[in-house]
Short mmCIF file of C-alpha atoms and ligand atoms in Angstrom, two decimals:
data_model
loop_
_atom_site.label_atom_id
_atom_site.label_comp_id
_atom_site.label_asym_id
_atom_site.label_seq_id
_atom_site.Cartn_x
_atom_site.Cartn_y
_atom_site.Cartn_z
CA MET A 10 87.49 34.06 74.59
CA GLU A 11 87.92 36.95 72.20
CA ILE A 12 91.41 38.39 71.77
CA TRP A 13 92.38 41.05 74.34
CA PRO A 14 89.20 41.00 76.46
CA ILE A 15 89.22 44.17 78.51
CA GLY A 16 89.36 43.89 82.27
CA VAL A 17 89.68 45.93 85.43
CA PHE A 18 91.76 45.39 88.55
CA VAL A 19 89.21 45.08 91.33
CA SER A 20 89.19 44.78 95.11
CA CYS A 21 86.65 42.74 97.06
CA ASP A 22 87.21 44.09 100.56
CA ALA A 23 90.97 44.57 100.75
CA GLY A 24 93.80 46.05 98.76
CA LEU A 25 93.83 48.41 95.82
CA GLY A 26 91.56 48.44 92.80
CA LEU A 27 88.06 49.47 91.84
CA PRO A 28 85.30 48.14 94.14
CA LEU A 29 83.57 45.13 92.58
CA GLU A 30 80.15 46.76 92.52
CA ALA A 31 81.46 49.62 90.38
CA VAL A 32 82.61 47.18 87.70
CA ARG A 33 79.08 46.47 86.58
CA GLU A 34 78.70 50.09 85.48
CA VAL A 35 82.03 50.00 83.65
CA GLY A 36 80.85 46.98 81.66
CA VAL A 37 83.89 44.75 81.09
CA PRO A 38 83.96 40.95 80.65
CA THR A 39 86.96 40.22 82.91
CA VAL A 40 88.53 41.27 86.20
CA GLN A 41 91.61 40.56 88.20
CA LEU A 42 90.63 40.37 91.86
CA HIS A 43 92.67 41.53 94.80
CA ALA A 44 92.29 38.77 97.39
CA PRO A 45 89.90 39.54 100.26
CA HIS A 46 90.97 39.79 103.91
CA SER A 47 91.77 36.53 105.67
CA GLN A 48 88.51 36.49 107.66
CA SER A 49 86.49 36.47 104.42
CA ARG A 50 88.53 33.77 102.67
CA SER A 51 86.06 30.95 103.32
CA ALA A 52 84.61 28.39 100.91
CA GLU A 53 81.19 30.04 101.43
CA HIS A 54 82.54 33.45 100.46
CA ALA A 55 84.33 31.96 97.46
CA ALA A 56 81.05 30.45 96.28
CA ALA A 57 79.16 33.71 96.89
CA LEU A 58 81.76 35.78 95.06
CA SER A 59 81.79 33.34 92.13
CA ALA A 60 78.01 33.49 91.95
CA ARG A 61 78.09 37.32 92.01
CA LEU A 62 80.62 37.40 89.16
CA ALA A 63 78.58 34.89 87.15
CA GLU A 64 75.51 37.07 87.67
CA LEU A 65 77.45 40.06 86.34
CA GLY A 66 78.79 37.99 83.43
CA ILE A 67 82.38 38.63 84.49
CA GLU A 68 85.28 36.18 84.46
CA ALA A 69 87.98 36.48 87.12
CA THR A 70 91.27 35.86 85.30
CA CYS A 71 93.74 36.21 88.17
CA MET A 72 93.70 36.70 91.94
CA PHE A 73 96.30 39.06 93.34
CA ALA A 74 97.70 38.47 96.80
CA GLY A 75 98.28 41.22 99.32
CA PHE A 76 99.42 41.11 102.93
CA GLU A 77 98.81 43.00 106.16
CA GLY A 78 101.61 45.44 106.82
CA GLU A 79 102.39 46.21 103.19
CA SER A 80 102.75 49.89 102.33
CA TYR A 81 103.36 51.62 99.00
CA ALA A 82 103.96 55.00 100.69
CA ASN A 83 107.35 55.48 99.01
CA ILE A 84 109.99 53.31 97.35
CA PRO A 85 112.08 52.55 100.50
CA THR A 86 108.87 51.58 102.36
CA VAL A 87 107.90 49.21 99.54
CA GLU A 88 111.32 47.61 99.81
CA ARG A 89 110.88 47.16 103.56
CA THR A 90 107.27 45.94 103.59
CA VAL A 91 106.04 44.42 100.32
CA GLY A 92 105.76 40.81 99.24
CA LEU A 93 107.85 37.79 100.12
CA ALA A 94 111.10 39.76 99.98
CA PRO A 95 111.26 40.97 103.62
CA PRO A 96 112.76 37.97 105.50
CA SER A 97 111.01 38.69 108.82
CA THR A 98 107.49 38.17 107.42
CA ARG A 99 108.30 35.61 104.74
CA ALA A 100 107.32 32.41 106.54
CA ALA A 101 103.94 33.76 107.64
CA ARG A 102 103.22 35.25 104.23
CA LEU A 103 104.11 31.97 102.50
CA VAL A 104 101.39 30.30 104.55
CA GLU A 105 98.95 33.09 103.75
CA LEU A 106 99.82 33.09 100.05
CA LYS A 107 98.95 29.40 99.85
CA GLU A 108 95.64 30.16 101.60
CA ILE A 109 94.95 32.86 98.99
CA ALA A 110 95.77 30.36 96.22
CA ASP A 111 93.35 27.90 97.83
CA PHE A 112 90.64 30.57 97.97
CA ALA A 113 91.29 31.31 94.27
CA ARG A 114 90.99 27.60 93.51
CA GLN A 115 87.65 27.47 95.32
CA MET A 116 86.54 30.24 92.96
CA GLY A 117 87.92 28.41 89.92
CA VAL A 118 90.58 31.10 89.35
CA THR A 119 93.60 29.51 87.72
CA SER A 120 96.28 32.11 88.34
CA VAL A 121 97.59 33.90 91.38
CA GLY A 122 99.47 37.19 91.04
CA LEU A 123 101.77 39.00 93.41
CA HIS A 124 104.39 41.63 93.95
CA VAL A 125 107.18 39.44 95.27
CA GLY A 126 108.89 42.61 96.53
CA PHE A 127 112.41 43.87 95.94
CA ILE A 128 114.45 40.95 94.62
CA PRO A 129 118.12 41.21 95.68
CA HIS A 130 120.14 42.11 92.57
CA ASP A 131 122.99 39.67 93.18
CA ALA A 132 121.83 36.29 91.86
CA GLU A 133 124.60 34.54 93.84
CA SER A 134 123.58 36.06 97.16
CA ALA A 135 121.94 34.05 99.94
CA GLY A 136 119.04 36.53 99.97
CA PHE A 137 118.31 35.98 96.27
CA ILE A 138 118.47 32.20 96.61
CA ALA A 139 116.26 32.11 99.71
CA LEU A 140 113.62 34.24 97.99
CA ALA A 141 113.74 32.04 94.88
CA ASP A 142 113.31 28.94 97.07
CA ALA A 143 110.24 30.51 98.73
CA MET A 144 108.82 31.30 95.31
CA ALA A 145 109.42 27.74 94.10
CA ASP A 146 107.53 26.46 97.16
CA VAL A 147 104.52 28.63 96.26
CA CYS A 148 104.70 27.59 92.60
CA GLN A 149 104.68 23.90 93.56
CA HIS A 150 101.66 24.41 95.82
CA CYS A 151 99.83 26.15 92.96
CA ALA A 152 100.93 23.66 90.29
CA ALA A 153 99.45 20.82 92.34
CA GLN A 154 96.05 22.45 92.01
CA GLY A 155 96.38 23.50 88.38
CA GLN A 156 97.28 27.13 88.99
CA ALA A 157 99.92 29.44 87.58
CA VAL A 158 101.73 32.20 89.49
CA HIS A 159 102.18 35.63 87.90
CA LEU A 160 104.91 37.95 89.12
CA GLU A 161 104.10 41.64 88.82
CA THR A 162 106.88 43.61 87.15
CA GLY A 163 108.37 46.88 88.17
CA GLN A 164 110.42 46.67 91.31
CA GLU A 165 113.58 45.44 89.64
CA PRO A 166 115.39 45.72 86.31
CA VAL A 167 114.19 43.14 83.83
CA ASP A 168 117.47 41.18 83.80
CA VAL A 169 117.15 40.58 87.56
CA LEU A 170 113.58 39.37 87.11
CA LEU A 171 114.67 37.00 84.34
CA GLN A 172 117.49 35.57 86.48
CA PHE A 173 114.99 35.13 89.30
CA ILE A 174 112.49 33.26 87.11
CA GLN A 175 115.29 31.01 85.88
CA ARG A 176 116.51 30.32 89.41
CA VAL A 177 112.96 29.47 90.62
CA GLY A 178 112.78 27.04 87.71
CA GLN A 179 109.05 26.25 87.81
CA ASP A 180 107.02 25.91 84.59
CA ASN A 181 103.96 27.59 86.10
CA LEU A 182 105.79 30.82 86.99
CA HIS A 183 104.91 33.66 84.59
CA VAL A 184 104.89 37.46 84.45
CA ASN A 185 102.11 40.00 84.86
CA PHE A 186 103.60 42.87 82.88
CA ASP A 187 102.78 46.35 84.20
CA PRO A 188 104.44 48.95 81.94
CA ALA A 189 103.68 51.83 84.31
CA ASN A 190 105.47 50.18 87.21
CA MET A 191 108.73 50.16 85.25
CA ILE A 192 108.37 53.95 85.04
CA LEU A 193 107.04 54.49 88.58
CA TYR A 194 109.93 52.55 90.15
CA GLY A 195 112.45 53.84 87.60
CA SER A 196 113.49 50.29 86.73
CA GLY A 197 113.78 50.65 82.96
CA GLU A 198 112.01 51.48 79.70
CA PRO A 199 108.87 49.32 79.58
CA LEU A 200 108.70 48.37 75.90
CA PRO A 201 112.22 46.89 75.62
CA ALA A 202 111.50 45.12 78.93
CA LEU A 203 108.37 43.60 77.41
CA GLN A 204 110.43 42.22 74.51
CA THR A 205 112.90 40.65 76.93
CA LEU A 206 110.20 39.09 79.08
CA ALA A 207 107.97 38.12 76.13
CA PRO A 208 108.07 34.32 76.59
CA HIS A 209 106.95 34.71 80.21
CA VAL A 210 104.16 37.29 79.89
CA GLN A 211 100.76 35.72 80.62
CA SER A 212 98.85 38.79 81.85
CA VAL A 213 99.23 42.57 81.75
CA HIS A 214 98.14 45.71 83.51
CA CYS A 215 97.11 48.66 81.38
CA LYS A 216 98.33 51.50 83.56
CA ASP A 217 100.17 54.72 82.74
CA ALA A 218 102.70 56.90 84.53
CA THR A 219 105.24 59.67 84.11
CA TRP A 220 108.90 59.37 85.14
CA SER A 221 110.23 60.81 88.39
CA ASP A 222 112.97 63.45 88.14
CA GLN A 223 114.94 61.04 90.39
CA PRO A 224 114.09 57.63 88.90
CA GLY A 225 114.47 54.77 91.38
CA LYS A 226 114.68 57.14 94.34
CA THR A 227 111.26 58.77 94.31
CA TRP A 228 108.03 57.65 92.69
CA GLY A 229 107.02 58.64 89.23
CA THR A 230 103.39 59.73 88.98
CA GLU A 231 100.51 57.41 88.05
CA VAL A 232 98.23 59.14 85.52
CA PRO A 233 95.11 58.19 83.51
CA LEU A 234 95.70 55.66 80.72
CA GLY A 235 97.01 57.44 77.63
CA ALA A 236 98.24 60.52 79.53
CA GLY A 237 101.65 59.19 80.57
CA ASP A 238 104.99 58.03 79.20
CA VAL A 239 104.03 54.40 78.42
CA ASP A 240 102.62 55.13 74.91
CA ILE A 241 99.64 52.79 75.12
CA GLU A 242 99.31 52.32 71.36
CA ALA A 243 102.95 51.28 71.12
CA PHE A 244 102.41 48.98 74.12
CA LEU A 245 99.48 47.25 72.40
CA ARG A 246 101.45 46.99 69.15
CA ALA A 247 104.28 45.35 71.09
CA LEU A 248 101.81 42.95 72.76
CA LYS A 249 100.46 42.02 69.36
CA GLN A 250 103.96 41.50 68.02
CA ILE A 251 104.89 39.09 70.83
CA GLY A 252 101.63 37.18 70.26
CA TYR A 253 99.91 38.14 73.52
CA THR A 254 96.15 37.58 73.26
CA GLY A 255 95.11 37.57 76.95
CA PRO A 256 93.15 40.16 78.92
CA LEU A 257 94.00 43.86 78.97
CA THR A 258 93.43 44.62 82.64
CA ILE A 259 93.09 48.30 83.47
CA GLU A 260 94.60 49.36 86.77
CA ARG A 261 93.97 52.82 88.19
CA GLU A 262 94.93 53.32 91.81
CA ILE A 263 93.23 56.46 93.10
CA ALA A 264 91.09 54.97 95.85
CA GLN A 265 90.88 58.39 97.52
CA ASP A 266 88.52 59.54 94.74
CA ARG A 267 86.18 56.72 93.72
CA ASP A 268 84.11 58.79 91.27
CA ARG A 269 87.19 59.95 89.42
CA GLN A 270 88.63 56.42 89.48
CA LYS A 271 85.52 54.99 87.85
CA ALA A 272 85.31 57.80 85.27
CA GLU A 273 88.94 57.38 84.28
CA ILE A 274 88.55 53.61 84.03
CA GLN A 275 85.57 54.13 81.72
CA GLU A 276 87.71 56.42 79.55
CA ALA A 277 90.46 53.79 79.57
CA VAL A 278 87.97 51.14 78.37
CA THR A 279 86.98 53.43 75.48
CA LEU A 280 90.64 54.04 74.60
CA LEU A 281 91.48 50.32 74.64
CA GLU A 282 88.41 49.41 72.58
CA ARG A 283 89.41 52.00 69.98
CA LEU A 284 93.02 50.83 69.84
CA ARG A 285 92.03 47.16 69.76
CA GLN A 286 89.84 47.85 66.73
CA LYS A 287 92.57 49.89 65.06
CA LEU A 288 95.19 47.17 65.54
CA ALA A 289 92.92 44.21 64.70
MG1 MG B 302 100.03 46.62 88.41
#
């Protein structure tokens, strides 16, 4: 594969992302897929989806998990509802996450991504250890079928994420680095965070955002790529410097306006192609 193939974060029938059919018009060689709803996670659907992607000439590089009951309405709601972090839904979601990994395997997708949710900050706490144990369980399930697990960044400071990865202690656990999330959640400057996480970064989201006036308490604002506080050129320079050659997956979450979403993704593709050429 060429260096830095451009991609788009895409939904099949569930979750965020650009609808799959719109990707053809955008014209990119890779996608990350948000996992479909449970009722469509069959071997038949996996085969059909794989065939559709092959027809479009698109490689799926990662499948992102999502769960019923998750809400990104505001930061406290994310903390209460997202990922494996909430103890009340953890056992059921562990089962479902393995089913999503199995569906990805049926499609030949070799990595599974997720927002694990808000990791407790105290690495000695029972909550932190229980979440790390759950994560290790998922990693072992995925490792047995040749898959990696990518943790999305953003909901915690980078030192907490590093401690978590170390505690989980599984070789197939990596990071999907999303620079905009660091800003949206107010969890730290993205480029220094990228340096710290460098050995673990196996995929990235190209997304942009501006800081909240109350970082960590209220959301920052997601904006079109290049219009925010990430500094996309500096981000790509930093990726080059750490030796990252994987896909540049554009994420733009404005599902309420599909035409604008597609147009802005097309502009983001143009921007990334220009910067890729400049930095080559
Ligand atoms: Mg992201």
